[in-house]
Every structure is written in structure tokens, then in C-alpha cells.
Amino acid sequence: LVRIIVETPTKLSTEQKELLQKFEDLTKENSQPMAKGFFDKMKNLFGCIFVVLLFLTLSIYAEETIDVEKKIYLSIDSNYRSQNYSGVIQNSRQFIQAYPNSRYLDEIYHLRALALIAQSNYQQAVSNLNKAVELTKNEVLIPMLNYNLAFSYFELKDFKQAKVHVEKVEVDLLSRENRSKYFILNGKILLDARDFIKSAESILNAIPHDKDKLNGVQYYGLLEDVLNSVSQLSGLESLWSKFSESPVADYILYQIARYHFTHGAANRAKEYFDRLIARFPNSKYIAYAQDKLKKINSVEITESKRIGVLLTLSGEFGKYGQRALQGIQLAFKIFQGADPKSIVLVIMDDKGSV
């Protein structure tokens, strides 16, 4: 260890003090470099500390501001989920005015648009959705914005713009529930464009994505509107080949059978009605199919030509009648023709009473 003792002179005379002062004036620039460096370092240190404290203060302020924005955004989102649409519209307006540069601004415009859609104010919804599209960089939000734009334009009867925006939607980025909504909306837009087969395909694609309606019951009405307009058998058969396992496949099969029935192809109609009854015993179209089958069978019976055969087929002379019947049946097969149902033999036994 080194011990340093510094002794400061005391009781100096006036002349000594003057000499010491003069010595200091002559030597302080060059003889005390460490002292000068130390004070400079202290000055720089305090300057750095000031800058750091200022930065931390500003950062804390910024984080507090962002935290406030987030709380307000979550509050507005909560209002929407609780269906307080007036609250969403009012609070979103205040947020937009208070935080024009907020990073939540795109979401706020979207929530505001959704509330306006819920109130059927589609024109203002379009305006807010377009603003959100301009602001957002969120790739997950963009498909929903385009979907809601397509929906709003559809409700405004602007089918051209609805088609433009529905085609921009990246379906894979949508949630399962929203995919179902997308396919239904797309189906309606295609129905308006009279593209019935593609419309039906879109509606049928919606069913597997609808977690609450997997039995397809809610889709029968819309699907009926579409398929009742289909005039080509090839389109119906194409739908059957693609969606034969769909919860509403029974309706496609019924439409194919109905097509054959209305176009006079009774045998083909019967084939499909029988298939419908066998495969979908609980279908809502079973009664229709059975009714049509009765009509087909009735027509077959009415159109058949009947020939009565009265013979003694039993009793003492029954053996002669049996031989005669065999000859009649053989001749009937030879001369019956291509259609085995065109002529029907009606055989009766007189039991020797004639």
C-alpha cells in the first residue's frame, strides 16, 4: 500500500500568497493535465446521463401513451362484441380525433365499419373500410376488409364492386367461420351473375367450414334457389360427382331425378329416385321421390296393353289348360317385341266352371 500525505501551507505572508498565485497562473495550463481531464470527463458523464434520462422519460411517456391507446381500442372492441354499436361509433370517432397517428387506427376504422354494417349503414361502412385499407399493413386484416367491402357493396346492390372485392379475398387467411361466410357471399354474387353451377359450388363449399351448421339445413333454401335455375343436366351431374358426400347431397340427387322426370326419361328418373330413397332414408325429399315414383308406375300401367287369358288351370281338366297356357306364353315371348312391358297377359283360372 502507498500512503500519500498532502500538507497545505498555512499562515502565509502576503508576498508568499502573491508568489503562489503567480506560480499557479504560469503553470496551470501544462502542469495539471489530469485535473483538466477529470473535470472534462465529469462534464461529459453528466451530459450522457442527462441524455439517457431524457430518452428514458420520453420512452416511458410513449409507452404510457401506447398503453392508453391499446386500452381504448380494447374497450371499443369489447363494445362491438357486446353489440353496443352506438358506443363503438361514438368512441371510435373520439379515438380517431385524439390519436390520428395511432398504430391501432386501422383496427378502429374496421370496428367502426362493422358497427355501421350492423346498423345497415353500408355507405358509411364502405368509407371507413376503404380508410382502413389505406392504413393497414396487417396481412391478416386485409382479407377481412375486402370481405366486408364486398358484403357492403352487395347490400348496396353494387354487384360489380362486390365481385371486385370478393375476388381479392385470400380465403386461406380467413378463420373457419369467416370462410363459410365468404363462400355464401360469393355464391350470392355468382347467383346474381346467373352463374348457377359456380354459385352452387361456392355454397356447397361453405358447409364444411360452418362449425355450427354441419348438417347443412340452413343451406337448403339458398341451394334450392340456385339449383332450380339450372337447366343443364351436365351441371347437376358435375355437382353430384364433386359433392356426393355433402350433408345436402340428397338435394342434388333429387334434382337430377327431377330433371329426368320433367324431360320424359321415366326410367332414368326412377333409377335416381330409387337411389335417393335407398341412400338417404331420412331425406326431406323422400315424400317427393315416392310421389314421383307412383306417377311413373301409374303411367307404365296405363300405357300397357292387357290381354286376358281365361283357362281351366285346375281340376279334372287342369292339365290341358296348363299345356295351353305354356303355348300362349311361348308365343307371347316370340311376338312380344323389344319392349317387354308393352303387352301384359292377365291370366285367370275358371277352375272348370265354364
PDB file of N, CA, C and O in Angstrom, residues 52-94:
ATOM      1  N   VAL A  52     -29.514  10.147 -21.411  1.00  0.00           N
ATOM      2  CA  VAL A  52     -30.152   8.859 -21.121  1.00  0.00           C
ATOM      3  C   VAL A  52     -31.459   9.054 -20.356  1.00  0.00           C
ATOM      4  O   VAL A  52     -32.488   8.433 -20.661  1.00  0.00           O
ATOM      5  N   LEU A  53     -31.420   9.928 -19.343  1.00  0.00           N
ATOM      6  CA  LEU A  53     -32.635  10.191 -18.565  1.00  0.00           C
ATOM      7  C   LEU A  53     -33.740  10.787 -19.443  1.00  0.00           C
ATOM      8  O   LEU A  53     -34.914  10.437 -19.304  1.00  0.00           O
ATOM      9  N   LEU A  54     -33.335  11.658 -20.341  1.00  0.00           N
ATOM     10  CA  LEU A  54     -34.318  12.261 -21.243  1.00  0.00           C
ATOM     11  C   LEU A  54     -34.942  11.193 -22.146  1.00  0.00           C
ATOM     12  O   LEU A  54     -36.161  11.163 -22.348  1.00  0.00           O
ATOM     13  N   PHE A  55     -34.080  10.305 -22.677  1.00  0.00           N
ATOM     14  CA  PHE A  55     -34.561   9.230 -23.547  1.00  0.00           C
ATOM     15  C   PHE A  55     -35.525   8.302 -22.793  1.00  0.00           C
ATOM     16  O   PHE A  55     -36.575   7.912 -23.308  1.00  0.00           O
ATOM     17  N   LEU A  56     -35.119   7.937 -21.553  1.00  0.00           N
ATOM     18  CA  LEU A  56     -35.980   7.062 -20.758  1.00  0.00           C
ATOM     19  C   LEU A  56     -37.315   7.711 -20.447  1.00  0.00           C
ATOM     20  O   LEU A  56     -38.368   7.073 -20.487  1.00  0.00           O
ATOM     21  N   THR A  57     -37.270   8.988 -20.155  1.00  0.00           N
ATOM     22  CA  THR A  57     -38.508   9.717 -19.860  1.00  0.00           C
ATOM     23  C   THR A  57     -39.436   9.720 -21.062  1.00  0.00           C
ATOM     24  O   THR A  57     -40.642   9.464 -20.953  1.00  0.00           O
ATOM     25  N   LEU A  58     -38.859   9.999 -22.234  1.00  0.00           N
ATOM     26  CA  LEU A  58     -39.666  10.019 -23.458  1.00  0.00           C
ATOM     27  C   LEU A  58     -40.200   8.622 -23.786  1.00  0.00           C
ATOM     28  O   LEU A  58     -41.333   8.474 -24.242  1.00  0.00           O
ATOM     29  N   SER A  59     -39.371   7.592 -23.553  1.00  0.00           N
ATOM     30  CA  SER A  59     -39.801   6.222 -23.833  1.00  0.00           C
ATOM     31  C   SER A  59     -40.954   5.824 -22.939  1.00  0.00           C
ATOM     32  O   SER A  59     -41.933   5.215 -23.380  1.00  0.00           O
ATOM     33  N   ILE A  60     -40.815   6.164 -21.653  1.00  0.00           N
ATOM     34  CA  ILE A  60     -41.891   5.838 -20.702  1.00  0.00           C
ATOM     35  C   ILE A  60     -43.172   6.555 -21.098  1.00  0.00           C
ATOM     36  O   ILE A  60     -44.265   5.983 -21.068  1.00  0.00           O
ATOM     37  N   TYR A  61     -43.029   7.808 -21.509  1.00  0.00           N
ATOM     38  CA  TYR A  61     -44.199   8.584 -21.933  1.00  0.00           C
ATOM     39  C   TYR A  61     -44.852   7.952 -23.162  1.00  0.00           C
ATOM     40  O   TYR A  61     -46.082   7.813 -23.247  1.00  0.00           O
ATOM     41  N   ALA A  62     -43.992   7.522 -24.096  1.00  0.00           N
ATOM     42  CA  ALA A  62     -44.516   6.905 -25.323  1.00  0.00           C
ATOM     43  C   ALA A  62     -45.223   5.593 -25.005  1.00  0.00           C
ATOM     44  O   ALA A  62     -46.300   5.301 -25.535  1.00  0.00           O
ATOM     45  N   GLU A  63     -44.606   4.774 -24.104  1.00  0.00           N
ATOM     46  CA  GLU A  63     -45.225   3.514 -23.739  1.00  0.00           C
ATOM     47  C   GLU A  63     -46.545   3.735 -23.024  1.00  0.00           C
ATOM     48  O   GLU A  63     -47.521   3.018 -23.248  1.00  0.00           O
ATOM     49  N   GLU A  64     -46.585   4.737 -22.160  1.00  0.00           N
ATOM     50  CA  GLU A  64     -47.833   5.053 -21.470  1.00  0.00           C
ATOM     51  C   GLU A  64     -48.899   5.500 -22.452  1.00  0.00           C
ATOM     52  O   GLU A  64     -50.064   5.134 -22.340  1.00  0.00           O
ATOM     53  N   THR A  65     -48.486   6.261 -23.480  1.00  0.00           N
ATOM     54  CA  THR A  65     -49.439   6.724 -24.497  1.00  0.00           C
ATOM     55  C   THR A  65     -49.979   5.544 -25.288  1.00  0.00           C
ATOM     56  O   THR A  65     -51.189   5.428 -25.510  1.00  0.00           O
ATOM     57  N   ILE A  66     -49.066   4.630 -25.703  1.00  0.00           N
ATOM     58  CA  ILE A  66     -49.480   3.446 -26.452  1.00  0.00           C
ATOM     59  C   ILE A  66     -50.375   2.568 -25.591  1.00  0.00           C
ATOM     60  O   ILE A  66     -51.369   2.016 -26.070  1.00  0.00           O
ATOM     61  N   ASP A  67     -50.042   2.437 -24.329  1.00  0.00           N
ATOM     62  CA  ASP A  67     -50.841   1.639 -23.415  1.00  0.00           C
ATOM     63  C   ASP A  67     -52.251   2.208 -23.294  1.00  0.00           C
ATOM     64  O   ASP A  67     -53.226   1.461 -23.268  1.00  0.00           O
ATOM     65  N   VAL A  68     -52.371   3.503 -23.247  1.00  0.00           N
ATOM     66  CA  VAL A  68     -53.680   4.157 -23.187  1.00  0.00           C
ATOM     67  C   VAL A  68     -54.463   3.878 -24.470  1.00  0.00           C
ATOM     68  O   VAL A  68     -55.648   3.548 -24.439  1.00  0.00           O
ATOM     69  N   GLU A  69     -53.776   3.996 -25.612  1.00  0.00           N
ATOM     70  CA  GLU A  69     -54.416   3.727 -26.899  1.00  0.00           C
ATOM     71  C   GLU A  69     -54.928   2.285 -26.952  1.00  0.00           C
ATOM     72  O   GLU A  69     -56.041   2.028 -27.426  1.00  0.00           O
ATOM     73  N   LYS A  70     -54.099   1.366 -26.482  1.00  0.00           N
ATOM     74  CA  LYS A  70     -54.491  -0.040 -26.511  1.00  0.00           C
ATOM     75  C   LYS A  70     -55.708  -0.282 -25.639  1.00  0.00           C
ATOM     76  O   LYS A  70     -56.631  -1.022 -26.035  1.00  0.00           O
ATOM     77  N   LYS A  71     -55.745   0.329 -24.471  1.00  0.00           N
ATOM     78  CA  LYS A  71     -56.881   0.160 -23.563  1.00  0.00           C
ATOM     79  C   LYS A  71     -58.164   0.678 -24.204  1.00  0.00           C
ATOM     80  O   LYS A  71     -59.221   0.040 -24.112  1.00  0.00           O
ATOM     81  N   ILE A  72     -58.066   1.824 -24.854  1.00  0.00           N
ATOM     82  CA  ILE A  72     -59.245   2.379 -25.513  1.00  0.00           C
ATOM     83  C   ILE A  72     -59.684   1.481 -26.663  1.00  0.00           C
ATOM     84  O   ILE A  72     -60.887   1.222 -26.854  1.00  0.00           O
ATOM     85  N   TYR A  73     -58.704   1.003 -27.442  1.00  0.00           N
ATOM     86  CA  TYR A  73     -59.015   0.100 -28.564  1.00  0.00           C
ATOM     87  C   TYR A  73     -59.728  -1.159 -28.066  1.00  0.00           C
ATOM     88  O   TYR A  73     -60.747  -1.585 -28.629  1.00  0.00           O
ATOM     89  N   LEU A  74     -59.201  -1.769 -26.997  1.00  0.00           N
ATOM     90  CA  LEU A  74     -59.806  -2.978 -26.446  1.00  0.00           C
ATOM     91  C   LEU A  74     -61.201  -2.699 -25.906  1.00  0.00           C
ATOM     92  O   LEU A  74     -62.100  -3.549 -25.994  1.00  0.00           O
ATOM     93  N   SER A  75     -61.385  -1.500 -25.372  1.00  0.00           N
ATOM     94  CA  SER A  75     -62.708  -1.110 -24.875  1.00  0.00           C
ATOM     95  C   SER A  75     -63.712  -1.003 -26.027  1.00  0.00           C
ATOM     96  O   SER A  75     -64.848  -1.463 -25.926  1.00  0.00           O
ATOM     97  N   ILE A  76     -63.273  -0.425 -27.139  1.00  0.00           N
ATOM     98  CA  ILE A  76     -64.142  -0.303 -28.322  1.00  0.00           C
ATOM     99  C   ILE A  76     -64.454  -1.687 -28.883  1.00  0.00           C
ATOM    100  O   ILE A  76     -65.596  -1.975 -29.276  1.00  0.00           O
ATOM    101  N   ASP A  77     -63.435  -2.548 -28.917  1.00  0.00           N
ATOM    102  CA  ASP A  77     -63.640  -3.919 -29.384  1.00  0.00           C
ATOM    103  C   ASP A  77     -64.645  -4.654 -28.503  1.00  0.00           C
ATOM    104  O   ASP A  77     -65.507  -5.392 -28.995  1.00  0.00           O
ATOM    105  N   SER A  78     -64.552  -4.429 -27.206  1.00  0.00           N
ATOM    106  CA  SER A  78     -65.492  -5.042 -26.262  1.00  0.00           C
ATOM    107  C   SER A  78     -66.913  -4.533 -26.505  1.00  0.00           C
ATOM    108  O   SER A  78     -67.889  -5.298 -26.425  1.00  0.00           O
ATOM    109  N   ASN A  79     -67.027  -3.246 -26.799  1.00  0.00           N
ATOM    110  CA  ASN A  79     -68.348  -2.683 -27.112  1.00  0.00           C
ATOM    111  C   ASN A  79     -68.961  -3.366 -28.328  1.00  0.00           C
ATOM    112  O   ASN A  79     -70.161  -3.665 -28.360  1.00  0.00           O
ATOM    113  N   TYR A  80     -68.115  -3.621 -29.329  1.00  0.00           N
ATOM    114  CA  TYR A  80     -68.632  -4.270 -30.538  1.00  0.00           C
ATOM    115  C   TYR A  80     -69.095  -5.701 -30.236  1.00  0.00           C
ATOM    116  O   TYR A  80     -70.162  -6.117 -30.675  1.00  0.00           O
ATOM    117  N   ARG A  81     -68.289  -6.431 -29.465  1.00  0.00           N
ATOM    118  CA  ARG A  81     -68.630  -7.817 -29.161  1.00  0.00           C
ATOM    119  C   ARG A  81     -69.898  -7.918 -28.318  1.00  0.00           C
ATOM    120  O   ARG A  81     -70.614  -8.922 -28.389  1.00  0.00           O
ATOM    121  N   SER A  82     -70.166  -6.885 -27.531  1.00  0.00           N
ATOM    122  CA  SER A  82     -71.393  -6.864 -26.728  1.00  0.00           C
ATOM    123  C   SER A  82     -72.548  -6.192 -27.471  1.00  0.00           C
ATOM    124  O   SER A  82     -73.585  -5.893 -26.888  1.00  0.00           O
ATOM    125  N   GLN A  83     -72.336  -5.915 -28.762  1.00  0.00           N
ATOM    126  CA  GLN A  83     -73.346  -5.353 -29.668  1.00  0.00           C
ATOM    127  C   GLN A  83     -73.770  -3.938 -29.278  1.00  0.00           C
ATOM    128  O   GLN A  83     -74.876  -3.491 -29.584  1.00  0.00           O
ATOM    129  N   ASN A  84     -72.858  -3.215 -28.624  1.00  0.00           N
ATOM    130  CA  ASN A  84     -73.095  -1.806 -28.317  1.00  0.00           C
ATOM    131  C   ASN A  84     -72.578  -0.968 -29.489  1.00  0.00           C
ATOM    132  O   ASN A  84     -71.537  -0.318 -29.403  1.00  0.00           O
ATOM    133  N   TYR A  85     -73.289  -1.017 -30.600  1.00  0.00           N
ATOM    134  CA  TYR A  85     -72.799  -0.420 -31.843  1.00  0.00           C
ATOM    135  C   TYR A  85     -72.749   1.110 -31.776  1.00  0.00           C
ATOM    136  O   TYR A  85     -71.837   1.727 -32.327  1.00  0.00           O
ATOM    137  N   SER A  86     -73.688   1.719 -31.077  1.00  0.00           N
ATOM    138  CA  SER A  86     -73.658   3.178 -30.918  1.00  0.00           C
ATOM    139  C   SER A  86     -72.430   3.603 -30.137  1.00  0.00           C
ATOM    140  O   SER A  86     -71.791   4.614 -30.455  1.00  0.00           O
ATOM    141  N   GLY A  87     -72.086   2.815 -29.109  1.00  0.00           N
ATOM    142  CA  GLY A  87     -70.889   3.105 -28.334  1.00  0.00           C
ATOM    143  C   GLY A  87     -69.631   2.978 -29.175  1.00  0.00           C
ATOM    144  O   GLY A  87     -68.697   3.776 -29.051  1.00  0.00           O
ATOM    145  N   VAL A  88     -69.584   1.967 -30.049  1.00  0.00           N
ATOM    146  CA  VAL A  88     -68.437   1.787 -30.936  1.00  0.00           C
ATOM    147  C   VAL A  88     -68.270   3.009 -31.834  1.00  0.00           C
ATOM    148  O   VAL A  88     -67.163   3.539 -31.986  1.00  0.00           O
ATOM    149  N   ILE A  89     -69.366   3.460 -32.424  1.00  0.00           N
ATOM    150  CA  ILE A  89     -69.305   4.593 -33.358  1.00  0.00           C
ATOM    151  C   ILE A  89     -68.863   5.872 -32.643  1.00  0.00           C
ATOM    152  O   ILE A  89     -68.007   6.620 -33.139  1.00  0.00           O
ATOM    153  N   GLN A  90     -69.408   6.123 -31.477  1.00  0.00           N
ATOM    154  CA  GLN A  90     -69.061   7.333 -30.728  1.00  0.00           C
ATOM    155  C   GLN A  90     -67.615   7.302 -30.236  1.00  0.00           C
ATOM    156  O   GLN A  90     -66.852   8.259 -30.440  1.00  0.00           O
ATOM    157  N   ASN A  91     -67.217   6.200 -29.614  1.00  0.00           N
ATOM    158  CA  ASN A  91     -65.867   6.106 -29.057  1.00  0.00           C
ATOM    159  C   ASN A  91     -64.794   6.055 -30.144  1.00  0.00           C
ATOM    160  O   ASN A  91     -63.690   6.568 -29.956  1.00  0.00           O
ATOM    161  N   SER A  92     -65.111   5.441 -31.268  1.00  0.00           N
ATOM    162  CA  SER A  92     -64.136   5.385 -32.361  1.00  0.00           C
ATOM    163  C   SER A  92     -63.905   6.769 -32.953  1.00  0.00           C
ATOM    164  O   SER A  92     -62.780   7.120 -33.323  1.00  0.00           O
ATOM    165  N   ARG A  93     -64.961   7.570 -33.013  1.00  0.00           N
ATOM    166  CA  ARG A  93     -64.815   8.949 -33.510  1.00  0.00           C
ATOM    167  C   ARG A  93     -63.876   9.736 -32.599  1.00  0.00           C
ATOM    168  O   ARG A  93     -62.981  10.455 -33.068  1.00  0.00           O
ATOM    169  N   GLN A  94     -64.043   9.606 -31.289  1.00  0.00           N
ATOM    170  CA  GLN A  94     -63.184  10.310 -30.330  1.00  0.00           C
ATOM    171  C   GLN A  94     -61.745   9.813 -30.430  1.00  0.00           C
ATOM    172  O   GLN A  94     -60.802  10.601 -30.342  1.00  0.00           O
TER     173      GLN A  94
END
